[in-house]
Amino acid sequence: MPNPADPAPPALAVRGLAKSFGSFRALEGIDLDIRRGEFICFLGPSGCGKTTLLRAIAGLDPQDEGTIHQNGRDITRAPVAGRDFGIVFQSYALFPNLTVAANIGYGLRGAGMTRARRQERVRELLELVNLAGQERKYPSQISGGQQQRVALARALAPEPQLLLLDEPLSALDAQVRLHLREQLRQLQQELGVTTIMVTHDQDEALSLADRIVVMNQGVIEQTGTPEEVFLHPASPFVAGFLGDMNFLTGTAGGDGRVVIAAPDAAGPGTALALPATRLPEAGGRVRIGIRPSDIEARLPGDGAGEIEAVIETVFFRGNTHVLALRCPALGTMLNVELTRDAWHALGRERGGTLALTLPPDRLHVFPEP
């Protein structure tokens, strides 16, 4: 939301945006403010509405309802050419018959610049995206990562106030993506250009964004900093989409605990202590989430609150091991992530038993609908 101490209007203000394709409601009641100089990521699964929202902002797929203001100016019905933005598509959309320099300079045609100034601006952008010396090559003669940097330079050429990125890194291999991600963030910070990036990659959003807009089925589930949406998810969807999450369903007691009853188990079930700040109403059904890295695992002993688990599978992930554990008392499987040293210290193999503790302060509590 806008900073009350800042009298300037937000870089972008979206109110009540809605969009349908036939009977399909792609966007519903989108309200969003983006501050000047922010890097925002629209994050969500395929079909959640993130690209539709980006294209509505650009005027490429105008909304059916709602308003859009850019720096206080109403652009709700403005044509594409009447909106001040640069855009980079997943497919790069470079002109194959133009050189790198000509592709970058294409957006400067008709900008009122002299030929000398256009050439100077292209040289500046080539330096900016580390492509100096490549200006005479054609898109087919450079790598995918270089093509993406050409597309980025072309979008930045007219010095737009808003940069729109539609999954710009998804077509690249993992190492190139990581390198270009770092370059993109550094470049955005240097230029201070307000940037909106669409992505379905949670790591990308967490590492790049000042704020993340998590979308699901055409609505915004949560907006916040990467730390806020990861550590304090507002819904089970956000909790599960941003990082791995184990989920359990139980009944809240009146003593600050929730009882998880295994489907085939006799007896009162397993009671888990809940964080004091998230106590649900007694008798209500709740959904509990906990990340694999937050579960404590040790050798079986006499510790209070221990949950017995049997190791079904171990996945090696470089610096960590992820254990798939069968928990009879809970009637479900849990994933537990351990450091390499912690795993080796346990000295267990597939079929071995462990004792688990679910720390109350690491539990995420959601009411069942």
Coordinates of N, CA, C and O in Angstrom, one line a residue, residues 39-121:
F39 N 10.2 -3.7 -7.0 CA 10.2 -4.9 -7.9 C 9.2 -5.9 -7.3 O 9.3 -6.4 -6.2
I40 N 8.1 -6.1 -8.1 CA 6.9 -6.9 -7.7 C 6.9 -8.2 -8.5 O 7.1 -8.1 -9.7
C41 N 6.7 -9.3 -7.9 CA 6.5 -10.5 -8.6 C 5.0 -11.0 -8.5 O 4.5 -11.1 -7.3
F42 N 4.4 -11.3 -9.6 CA 3.1 -12.0 -9.6 C 3.4 -13.4 -9.6 O 3.9 -13.9 -10.6
L43 N 3.0 -14.2 -8.6 CA 3.4 -15.6 -8.4 C 2.2 -16.4 -8.3 O 1.2 -16.1 -7.6
G44 N 2.2 -17.6 -9.0 CA 1.1 -18.5 -8.8 C 1.2 -19.6 -9.9 O 2.0 -19.5 -10.8
P45 N 0.3 -20.6 -9.8 CA 0.4 -21.7 -10.8 C -0.2 -21.3 -12.1 O -0.8 -20.2 -12.3
S46 N 0.0 -22.1 -13.1 CA -0.6 -21.8 -14.4 C -2.1 -21.7 -14.3 O -2.8 -22.4 -13.6
G47 N -2.7 -20.6 -15.0 CA -4.1 -20.4 -15.0 C -4.6 -19.6 -13.8 O -5.8 -19.4 -13.7
C48 N -3.7 -19.1 -13.0 CA -4.2 -18.3 -11.8 C -4.6 -16.9 -12.1 O -5.2 -16.2 -11.3
G49 N -4.2 -16.4 -13.3 CA -4.5 -15.0 -13.7 C -3.4 -14.0 -13.7 O -3.6 -12.9 -14.0
K50 N -2.2 -14.5 -13.4 CA -1.1 -13.5 -13.2 C -0.7 -12.9 -14.6 O -0.5 -11.7 -14.7
T51 N -0.6 -13.7 -15.7 CA -0.3 -13.1 -17.0 C -1.5 -12.3 -17.5 O -1.3 -11.2 -18.1
T52 N -2.7 -12.7 -17.2 CA -3.9 -11.9 -17.6 C -3.9 -10.5 -16.9 O -4.1 -9.5 -17.5
L53 N -3.4 -10.4 -15.6 CA -3.3 -9.2 -14.9 C -2.2 -8.3 -15.6 O -2.4 -7.1 -15.7
L54 N -1.1 -8.9 -15.9 CA 0.0 -8.2 -16.5 C -0.5 -7.6 -17.8 O -0.2 -6.4 -18.1
R55 N -1.2 -8.4 -18.6 CA -1.6 -7.9 -20.0 C -2.7 -6.9 -19.9 O -2.8 -6.0 -20.7
A56 N -3.5 -6.9 -18.8 CA -4.5 -5.9 -18.6 C -3.8 -4.5 -18.3 O -4.2 -3.5 -18.7
I57 N -2.7 -4.6 -17.4 CA -2.0 -3.4 -17.1 C -1.3 -2.8 -18.3 O -1.3 -1.6 -18.5
A58 N -0.9 -3.7 -19.2 CA -0.2 -3.2 -20.5 C -1.2 -2.8 -21.5 O -0.9 -2.1 -22.5
G59 N -2.5 -3.1 -21.3 CA -3.5 -2.8 -22.3 C -3.6 -3.7 -23.4 O -4.4 -3.5 -24.4
L60 N -2.9 -4.9 -23.3 CA -2.9 -5.9 -24.4 C -4.2 -6.7 -24.3 O -4.7 -7.2 -25.4
D61 N -4.7 -7.0 -23.1 CA -6.0 -7.6 -22.9 C -6.8 -6.8 -21.9 O -6.8 -7.1 -20.7
P62 N -7.5 -5.7 -22.4 CA -8.2 -4.8 -21.5 C -9.2 -5.5 -20.5 O -9.8 -6.5 -20.9
Q63 N -9.3 -5.1 -19.3 CA -10.2 -5.6 -18.3 C -11.6 -5.3 -18.7 O -11.9 -4.4 -19.4
D64 N -12.5 -6.1 -18.1 CA -13.9 -5.8 -18.3 C -14.4 -4.8 -17.2 O -15.4 -4.0 -17.5
E65 N -13.9 -4.8 -16.1 CA -14.3 -3.9 -15.0 C -13.0 -3.4 -14.3 O -12.0 -4.0 -14.3
G66 N -13.2 -2.3 -13.6 CA -12.1 -1.8 -12.7 C -11.3 -0.7 -13.4 O -11.5 -0.3 -14.6
T67 N -10.4 -0.1 -12.6 CA -9.6 1.1 -13.1 C -8.1 0.8 -12.9 O -7.7 0.1 -12.0
I68 N -7.3 1.5 -13.7 CA -5.9 1.4 -13.6 C -5.3 2.9 -13.7 O -5.6 3.6 -14.6
H69 N -4.5 3.3 -12.7 CA -3.9 4.6 -12.7 C -2.4 4.4 -12.7 O -1.9 3.6 -11.8
Q70 N -1.7 5.1 -13.5 CA -0.2 5.1 -13.6 C 0.3 6.4 -13.2 O 0.1 7.4 -13.9
N71 N 1.0 6.5 -12.0 CA 1.5 7.8 -11.5 C 0.4 8.8 -11.4 O 0.6 10.0 -11.8
G72 N -0.8 8.4 -11.0 CA -1.9 9.3 -10.9 C -2.7 9.5 -12.1 O -3.8 10.2 -12.1
R73 N -2.2 9.1 -13.3 CA -3.0 9.3 -14.5 C -3.8 8.1 -14.9 O -3.4 6.9 -14.8
D74 N -5.1 8.3 -15.2 CA -6.0 7.3 -15.5 C -5.7 6.7 -16.9 O -5.8 7.3 -17.9
I75 N -5.3 5.4 -16.9 CA -5.0 4.7 -18.2 C -5.9 3.6 -18.4 O -5.6 2.7 -19.2
T76 N -7.0 3.6 -17.7 CA -8.0 2.5 -17.7 C -8.3 2.1 -19.2 O -8.4 0.9 -19.5
R77 N -8.6 3.0 -20.0 CA -9.0 2.8 -21.4 C -8.0 3.3 -22.4 O -8.2 3.4 -23.6
A78 N -6.8 3.6 -21.9 CA -5.7 4.1 -22.8 C -5.2 3.0 -23.7 O -5.1 1.9 -23.3
P79 N -4.9 3.3 -25.0 CA -4.3 2.3 -25.9 C -2.9 1.9 -25.4 O -2.3 2.6 -24.6
V80 N -2.4 0.9 -26.0 CA -1.1 0.4 -25.6 C -0.1 1.5 -25.7 O 0.8 1.7 -24.8
A81 N -0.1 2.2 -26.8 CA 0.9 3.2 -27.1 C 0.7 4.4 -26.1 O 1.7 5.2 -26.0
G82 N -0.4 4.5 -25.4 CA -0.6 5.6 -24.5 C -0.2 5.3 -23.1 O -0.5 6.0 -22.2
R83 N 0.5 4.1 -22.9 CA 0.9 3.7 -21.6 C 2.4 3.6 -21.6 O 3.1 3.1 -22.5
D84 N 3.0 4.1 -20.5 CA 4.5 4.2 -20.4 C 5.1 3.0 -19.8 O 5.3 2.9 -18.6
F85 N 5.4 2.0 -20.7 CA 6.0 0.8 -20.2 C 6.9 0.1 -21.2 O 6.7 0.4 -22.4
G86 N 7.8 -0.7 -20.8 CA 8.5 -1.6 -21.7 C 8.2 -3.0 -21.2 O 7.9 -3.3 -20.1
I87 N 8.2 -4.0 -22.2 CA 7.7 -5.3 -21.9 C 8.7 -6.3 -22.5 O 9.2 -6.1 -23.6
V88 N 8.9 -7.4 -21.7 CA 9.8 -8.5 -22.2 C 8.9 -9.8 -22.1 O 8.4 -10.1 -21.0
F89 N 8.8 -10.5 -23.2 CA 8.0 -11.7 -23.2 C 8.9 -13.0 -23.0 O 10.1 -12.9 -23.2
Q90 N 8.3 -14.0 -22.6 CA 8.9 -15.3 -22.5 C 9.7 -15.7 -23.7 O 10.7 -16.3 -23.7
S91 N 9.1 -15.4 -24.9 CA 9.6 -15.9 -26.2 C 10.6 -14.9 -26.8 O 11.1 -15.1 -27.9
Y92 N 11.0 -13.9 -26.0 CA 11.9 -12.8 -26.4 C 11.3 -11.9 -27.5 O 11.5 -10.7 -27.4
A93 N 10.7 -12.5 -28.5 CA 10.1 -11.7 -29.6 C 11.1 -10.7 -30.3 O 10.7 -9.6 -30.6
L94 N 12.3 -11.2 -30.5 CA 13.3 -10.4 -31.3 C 13.0 -10.6 -32.8 O 12.5 -11.6 -33.2
F95 N 13.4 -9.6 -33.5 CA 13.3 -9.6 -35.0 C 14.5 -10.4 -35.5 O 15.7 -9.9 -35.4
P96 N 14.3 -11.5 -36.1 CA 15.4 -12.4 -36.5 C 16.3 -11.7 -37.7 O 17.4 -12.1 -37.8
N97 N 15.7 -10.8 -38.4 CA 16.4 -10.2 -39.5 C 17.1 -8.9 -39.2 O 17.7 -8.3 -40.0
L98 N 17.1 -8.6 -37.9 CA 17.7 -7.4 -37.4 C 18.9 -7.8 -36.5 O 18.8 -8.8 -35.8
T99 N 20.0 -7.0 -36.5 CA 21.1 -7.2 -35.7 C 20.7 -6.9 -34.2 O 19.7 -6.3 -33.9
V100 N 21.6 -7.3 -33.3 CA 21.4 -7.0 -31.9 C 21.2 -5.5 -31.7 O 20.3 -5.1 -31.0
A101 N 22.1 -4.7 -32.3 CA 21.9 -3.2 -32.1 C 20.6 -2.7 -32.7 O 19.9 -1.9 -32.1
A102 N 20.2 -3.2 -33.9 CA 19.0 -2.8 -34.5 C 17.8 -3.2 -33.7 O 16.8 -2.5 -33.6
N103 N 17.8 -4.4 -33.1 CA 16.7 -4.8 -32.2 C 16.6 -3.9 -31.0 O 15.5 -3.5 -30.6
I104 N 17.7 -3.5 -30.4 CA 17.7 -2.7 -29.2 C 17.2 -1.3 -29.6 O 16.4 -0.7 -28.9
G105 N 17.6 -0.8 -30.7 CA 17.2 0.6 -31.2 C 15.8 0.7 -31.8 O 15.4 1.8 -32.0
Y106 N 15.2 -0.5 -32.0 CA 13.9 -0.5 -32.7 C 12.9 0.4 -31.9 O 12.1 1.2 -32.6
G107 N 12.8 0.3 -30.6 CA 11.8 1.1 -29.8 C 12.1 2.6 -29.8 O 11.3 3.3 -29.3
L108 N 13.3 3.0 -30.3 CA 13.6 4.4 -30.3 C 13.2 5.1 -31.6 O 13.3 6.4 -31.7
R109 N 12.7 4.4 -32.5 CA 12.2 5.0 -33.8 C 11.0 5.9 -33.4 O 10.1 5.5 -32.7
G110 N 11.0 7.1 -34.0 CA 9.9 8.0 -33.8 C 9.9 8.6 -32.4 O 8.9 9.2 -32.0
A111 N 11.0 8.5 -31.7 CA 11.1 9.0 -30.3 C 11.6 10.4 -30.3 O 11.9 11.0 -29.2
G112 N 11.8 11.0 -31.5 CA 12.3 12.4 -31.6 C 13.8 12.5 -31.3 O 14.3 13.6 -31.1
M113 N 14.5 11.4 -31.4 CA 16.0 11.4 -31.2 C 16.7 11.6 -32.5 O 16.2 11.1 -33.5
T114 N 17.8 12.2 -32.5 CA 18.7 12.3 -33.6 C 19.3 10.9 -33.8 O 19.3 10.1 -32.9
R115 N 19.8 10.6 -35.0 CA 20.4 9.3 -35.3 C 21.6 9.1 -34.4 O 21.8 8.0 -33.8
A116 N 22.4 10.2 -34.2 CA 23.6 10.1 -33.3 C 23.2 9.7 -31.9 O 23.8 8.9 -31.2
R117 N 22.1 10.4 -31.4 CA 21.6 10.1 -30.0 C 21.1 8.6 -29.9 O 21.3 8.0 -28.9
R118 N 20.4 8.2 -30.9 CA 19.9 6.8 -30.9 C 21.1 5.8 -30.8 O 21.1 4.8 -30.1
Q119 N 22.1 6.1 -31.6 CA 23.3 5.2 -31.6 C 24.0 5.2 -30.3 O 24.5 4.2 -29.7
E120 N 24.0 6.4 -29.7 CA 24.7 6.5 -28.3 C 23.9 5.8 -27.3 O 24.4 5.1 -26.4
R121 N 22.5 5.9 -27.4 CA 21.7 5.2 -26.4 C 21.8 3.6 -26.6 O 21.8 2.9 -25.6

